[in-house]
Backbone as ProteinMPNN parsed JSONL, in Angstrom:
{"seq_chain_A": "XXXXXXXXXXXXXXXXXXXXXXXXXXXXXXXXXXXXXXXXXXXXXXXXXXXXXXXXXXXXXXXXXXXXXXXXXXXXXXXXXXXXXXXXXXXXXXXXXX", "coords_chain_A": {"N_chain_A": [[0.96, -1.196, -0.516], [0.281, 2.075, -0.682], [0.667, 6.026, -1.024], [-1.878, 8.73, -1.419], [-2.345, 11.516, -3.57], [-4.629, 13.749, -4.019], [-5.045, 16.716, -6.302], [-6.752, 19.72, -6.975], [-6.586, 21.616, -9.364], [-5.828, 24.511, -11.611], [-5.337, 23.567, -14.961], [-3.673, 24.884, -17.07], [-1.294, 25.718, -15.763], [-0.535, 24.282, -13.165], [1.927, 23.094, -11.93], [3.581, 19.299, -13.326], [5.635, 18.109, -12.765], [6.302, 15.916, -11.145], [4.599, 14.749, -11.123], [1.432, 11.244, -11.309], [-0.74, 10.83, -12.459], [-2.711, 11.844, -14.302], [-5.847, 13.184, -14.894], [-8.292, 13.639, -17.701], [-10.506, 15.711, -18.946], [-12.13, 16.364, -21.158], [-12.462, 18.239, -24.695], [-13.078, 17.492, -28.003], [-12.488, 19.133, -30.522], [-11.532, 21.872, -30.487], [-9.396, 22.371, -29.782], [-7.895, 22.001, -27.299], [-8.045, 19.021, -26.466], [-5.397, 18.892, -27.56], [-3.91, 20.578, -26.725], [-3.236, 20.3, -23.933], [-2.428, 17.196, -24.305], [0.32, 18.137, -24.758], [1.17, 19.728, -23.292], [1.234, 17.456, -21.359], [2.803, 16.326, -22.194], [5.294, 17.378, -22.283], [6.093, 17.69, -19.675], [4.693, 15.972, -17.701], [6.528, 13.119, -15.882], [8.159, 10.16, -17.274], [7.304, 7.899, -16.817], [4.816, 8.239, -15.874], [0.999, 8.272, -15.933], [-2.194, 8.847, -18.609], [-6.004, 10.112, -18.388], [-7.971, 9.388, -20.256], [-11.57, 10.952, -20.362], [-13.971, 9.944, -21.574], [-13.04, 11.487, -24.58], [-10.844, 10.548, -27.22], [-7.286, 11.31, -27.786], [-5.479, 13.104, -29.301], [-2.978, 12.0, -31.715], [-1.433, 9.971, -29.734], [-2.253, 7.456, -30.313], [-0.662, 5.109, -30.155], [-0.098, 5.294, -26.95], [-2.205, 4.463, -25.97], [-3.462, 1.936, -23.988], [-5.215, 0.26, -22.177], [-9.438, 0.578, -23.33], [-11.989, 1.304, -21.29], [-15.512, 1.231, -21.76], [-15.195, 4.141, -22.82], [-13.486, 5.192, -20.613], [-10.507, 6.01, -21.122], [-7.242, 4.847, -21.484], [-3.642, 6.113, -20.931], [-0.216, 5.258, -21.375], [2.435, 6.718, -20.431], [5.07, 5.726, -20.468], [5.709, 4.648, -22.688], [5.95, 5.928, -25.057], [8.468, 7.376, -25.395], [8.894, 9.106, -26.95], [8.977, 12.819, -26.446], [5.851, 14.594, -28.737], [7.236, 16.543, -31.92], [7.517, 19.709, -31.499], [5.511, 20.253, -29.737], [6.27, 21.35, -26.847], [6.27, 24.624, -27.902], [3.634, 24.753, -28.89], [1.93, 24.565, -26.003], [3.204, 26.464, -24.85], [2.057, 28.375, -26.294], [-0.731, 27.995, -25.999], [-1.035, 28.476, -23.585], [-0.147, 31.083, -23.454], [-2.319, 32.541, -25.015], [-4.397, 32.043, -23.174], [-3.795, 34.09, -20.951]], "CA_chain_A": [[-0.187, -0.55, -0.199], [0.989, 3.8, -0.751], [-0.291, 7.094, -0.376], [-1.686, 9.508, -2.721], [-2.862, 12.809, -2.798], [-5.48, 14.353, -5.61], [-5.419, 18.078, -6.411], [-8.086, 20.203, -7.662], [-5.43, 22.976, -9.756], [-5.698, 25.463, -13.015], [-4.112, 22.915, -15.606], [-2.352, 25.242, -17.705], [-0.033, 27.237, -14.836], [-0.711, 23.848, -12.249], [2.985, 21.883, -11.754], [3.375, 17.949, -13.687], [7.057, 17.263, -12.619], [6.568, 15.366, -9.803], [2.785, 13.473, -11.336], [1.872, 10.574, -11.33], [-1.443, 9.949, -13.016], [-3.812, 13.223, -14.883], [-7.392, 12.408, -15.179], [-8.645, 14.861, -18.332], [-12.354, 16.199, -19.132], [-11.079, 17.227, -22.303], [-13.227, 17.916, -25.369], [-12.247, 17.162, -29.345], [-13.05, 20.21, -31.421], [-11.473, 23.308, -30.305], [-7.852, 22.382, -29.288], [-8.384, 22.129, -25.954], [-6.952, 18.015, -25.736], [-4.155, 19.047, -28.054], [-3.051, 21.628, -25.813], [-3.555, 19.425, -22.794], [-1.72, 16.527, -24.327], [1.328, 18.522, -25.127], [1.525, 19.647, -21.61], [1.486, 16.321, -20.271], [4.187, 15.543, -22.978], [6.466, 18.46, -21.92], [6.38, 18.547, -18.079], [4.733, 14.345, -17.278], [7.06, 11.851, -15.801], [8.494, 9.51, -18.439], [6.583, 6.998, -15.779], [3.169, 8.763, -15.681], [-0.487, 7.697, -17.098], [-3.15, 9.878, -18.382], [-6.473, 9.096, -17.753], [-9.379, 10.741, -20.249], [-12.789, 10.585, -19.868], [-14.536, 9.409, -23.222], [-12.485, 11.476, -25.821], [-9.322, 9.691, -27.903], [-5.712, 12.375, -27.056], [-4.919, 13.271, -30.848], [-1.371, 11.752, -31.706], [-1.2, 9.123, -28.722], [-3.057, 6.084, -30.539], [0.203, 4.379, -29.79], [0.013, 4.89, -25.77], [-3.454, 4.033, -26.081], [-3.768, 0.805, -23.404], [-6.879, 0.221, -22.835], [-10.773, 1.169, -23.592], [-13.199, 0.348, -21.036], [-16.683, 1.938, -21.502], [-14.896, 5.671, -22.88], [-12.347, 5.672, -20.123], [-8.806, 5.578, -22.002], [-6.22, 4.727, -20.31], [-2.539, 5.788, -22.073], [0.476, 5.419, -20.931], [3.671, 7.061, -21.329], [5.818, 5.09, -20.741], [5.377, 4.058, -24.385], [5.922, 7.023, -26.61], [9.735, 7.1, -26.328], [10.001, 11.151, -27.535], [8.501, 14.228, -27.295], [6.554, 14.815, -30.172], [7.649, 17.336, -31.954], [6.736, 21.323, -31.321], [4.708, 19.557, -28.075], [6.123, 21.71, -26.031], [5.967, 25.315, -28.398], [2.377, 25.355, -28.601], [1.929, 24.055, -25.357], [3.051, 27.457, -24.668], [1.24, 29.254, -27.402], [-1.93, 27.755, -26.251], [-0.943, 29.1, -22.037], [-0.111, 32.523, -23.427], [-3.63, 32.62, -25.355], [-5.62, 32.243, -22.059], [-3.743, 34.867, -19.975]], "C_chain_A": [[0.871, 0.594, -0.076], [0.31, 4.562, -0.404], [-0.402, 7.356, -1.496], [-2.436, 10.479, -2.254], [-3.359, 13.59, -4.116], [-5.744, 16.157, -4.764], [-6.308, 18.258, -7.071], [-6.827, 21.474, -7.966], [-6.021, 23.005, -10.878], [-4.864, 24.494, -13.914], [-3.258, 23.085, -16.402], [-0.963, 25.639, -17.058], [-0.129, 24.936, -13.518], [1.08, 22.918, -12.739], [2.915, 20.362, -12.44], [4.621, 17.717, -13.605], [6.79, 15.774, -12.427], [4.739, 14.129, -9.837], [2.813, 11.871, -11.665], [0.663, 9.605, -12.77], [-2.081, 11.47, -12.759], [-5.061, 12.861, -15.666], [-7.777, 14.129, -16.909], [-10.136, 14.8, -18.768], [-11.899, 17.408, -20.048], [-13.162, 16.827, -24.009], [-12.604, 18.029, -26.547], [-13.079, 18.504, -30.268], [-12.446, 21.652, -31.651], [-9.92, 23.02, -29.796], [-7.388, 22.133, -27.812], [-6.862, 20.164, -25.821], [-5.801, 18.345, -26.678], [-3.104, 19.85, -27.067], [-2.834, 20.706, -24.547], [-2.556, 18.453, -22.854], [-0.052, 16.995, -24.536], [1.648, 19.546, -23.904], [2.36, 18.821, -20.638], [2.966, 16.21, -21.16], [5.642, 16.372, -22.181], [7.075, 18.118, -20.196], [5.877, 16.637, -16.942], [6.066, 13.58, -16.901], [7.342, 10.613, -17.173], [6.821, 7.672, -17.761], [5.212, 6.69, -15.373], [2.005, 8.245, -16.619], [-1.14, 8.735, -17.555], [-4.164, 9.347, -18.526], [-7.781, 9.615, -19.18], [-10.504, 9.94, -20.449], [-14.058, 10.809, -21.369], [-14.551, 10.022, -25.055], [-10.471, 11.314, -26.088], [-8.368, 11.531, -27.321], [-5.89, 12.116, -28.249], [-3.071, 13.02, -30.989], [-1.486, 10.691, -30.882], [-2.329, 7.895, -29.141], [-1.829, 4.978, -30.016], [-0.108, 3.437, -28.498], [-1.387, 4.266, -25.602], [-3.186, 2.272, -25.003], [-4.499, 0.411, -22.732], [-7.949, 1.762, -22.612], [-11.624, 1.074, -22.705], [-14.515, 1.772, -20.92], [-16.507, 3.399, -21.925], [-13.9, 5.922, -21.583], [-11.309, 4.864, -20.516], [-7.677, 5.88, -21.154], [-4.804, 5.364, -21.13], [-1.759, 5.866, -21.061], [1.359, 5.924, -21.607], [4.721, 6.749, -21.046], [6.239, 4.421, -22.086], [5.696, 4.321, -25.046], [7.318, 7.27, -26.229], [10.346, 8.396, -26.896], [8.913, 11.892, -26.816], [7.45, 14.798, -28.169], [6.846, 16.165, -30.49], [6.631, 18.827, -31.837], [5.731, 20.784, -29.9], [4.815, 21.137, -27.584], [5.937, 23.646, -26.466], [4.125, 25.304, -28.43], [1.762, 24.956, -27.438], [1.409, 25.875, -23.764], [2.372, 28.747, -25.626], [-0.058, 29.11, -26.835], [-1.987, 28.501, -24.568], [-0.811, 30.822, -22.938], [-1.407, 33.107, -23.753], [-4.882, 33.079, -24.29], [-5.212, 33.2, -21.048], [-4.012, 36.652, -20.611]], "O_chain_A": [[1.991, 0.421, 0.405], [-0.619, 4.329, 0.369], [0.221, 6.906, -2.458], [-3.019, 10.578, -1.174], [-2.632, 13.959, -5.038], [-6.175, 16.621, -3.709], [-6.835, 17.388, -7.765], [-6.27, 22.112, -7.072], [-6.643, 22.052, -11.346], [-3.652, 24.528, -13.701], [-2.349, 22.317, -16.718], [0.119, 25.82, -17.617], [1.072, 24.739, -13.335], [1.222, 22.259, -13.769], [1.838, 19.918, -12.041], [4.979, 16.958, -14.505], [6.959, 14.805, -13.167], [4.154, 13.325, -9.111], [3.787, 11.275, -12.123], [0.828, 8.632, -13.505], [-2.085, 12.13, -11.72], [-5.173, 12.37, -16.789], [-7.434, 15.31, -16.845], [-10.762, 13.745, -18.874], [-11.544, 18.58, -19.92], [-14.096, 16.044, -24.181], [-11.529, 18.626, -26.492], [-14.288, 18.522, -30.499], [-12.688, 22.409, -32.591], [-9.44, 24.048, -29.317], [-6.187, 22.165, -27.543], [-5.698, 20.051, -25.438], [-4.887, 17.662, -26.215], [-1.909, 19.701, -26.812], [-1.619, 20.539, -24.451], [-1.74, 18.42, -21.933], [0.786, 16.097, -24.449], [2.754, 20.085, -23.951], [3.273, 18.972, -19.826], [4.06, 16.018, -20.629], [6.669, 15.896, -21.696], [8.204, 18.295, -19.737], [6.444, 16.231, -15.928], [6.78, 13.432, -17.893], [6.413, 10.402, -17.953], [5.957, 6.946, -18.253], [4.63, 5.721, -14.884], [2.116, 7.893, -17.794], [-0.811, 9.787, -17.006], [-4.072, 8.151, -18.8], [-8.593, 10.411, -18.709], [-10.564, 8.725, -20.642], [-14.695, 11.762, -21.819], [-15.176, 9.696, -26.064], [-9.446, 11.701, -25.527], [-8.815, 12.497, -26.703], [-6.408, 11.04, -28.551], [-2.18, 13.703, -30.483], [-1.898, 9.895, -31.726], [-3.152, 7.488, -28.321], [-2.239, 3.966, -29.447], [-0.281, 2.225, -28.377], [-1.377, 3.319, -24.816], [-2.581, 1.433, -25.67], [-3.885, -0.655, -22.684], [-7.798, 2.918, -22.218], [-12.581, 0.553, -23.278], [-14.472, 2.83, -20.291], [-17.43, 4.134, -21.574], [-13.475, 7.077, -21.57], [-11.116, 3.653, -20.408], [-7.342, 6.812, -20.423], [-4.894, 5.006, -22.304], [-2.121, 6.338, -19.983], [1.461, 5.88, -22.833], [5.599, 7.549, -21.368], [7.21, 3.675, -22.213], [5.971, 3.569, -25.981], [7.723, 7.57, -27.352], [11.493, 8.736, -27.187], [7.853, 11.279, -26.682], [7.948, 15.808, -28.666], [6.777, 17.013, -29.6], [5.422, 18.946, -32.031], [5.468, 21.717, -29.141], [3.941, 21.987, -27.752], [5.49, 24.276, -25.508], [3.569, 26.155, -27.736], [0.566, 24.91, -27.729], [0.612, 26.221, -22.892], [2.373, 29.946, -25.347], [-0.769, 30.087, -27.071], [-3.036, 29.096, -24.318], [-1.751, 31.596, -22.752], [-1.81, 34.042, -23.06], [-5.799, 33.897, -24.371], [-6.038, 33.363, -20.149], [-4.003, 37.596, -19.822]]}, "name": "protein", "num_of_chains": 1, "seq": "XXXXXXXXXXXXXXXXXXXXXXXXXXXXXXXXXXXXXXXXXXXXXXXXXXXXXXXXXXXXXXXXXXXXXXXXXXXXXXXXXXXXXXXXXXXXXXXXXX"}
């Protein structure tokens, strides 16, 4: 048994370097999922997991390890790389929010 901590934070300003699991309640069509993916790619440790409720994370098809009734589990240890331009896309998205 271990311990855990649940945090409620602003997705765009939260520090993710020491996070094991991120849950995304996103939506397609407006770039939100792409921005969330870019932030996760730039900041999460290589062993982290991302859970998305209902919507696919674009570009992460090979990271998807389980999909149970729309609850999608992505294993970032399978990526082996950071997608080109991910950090730049995340910075542009954050700048638009400010």
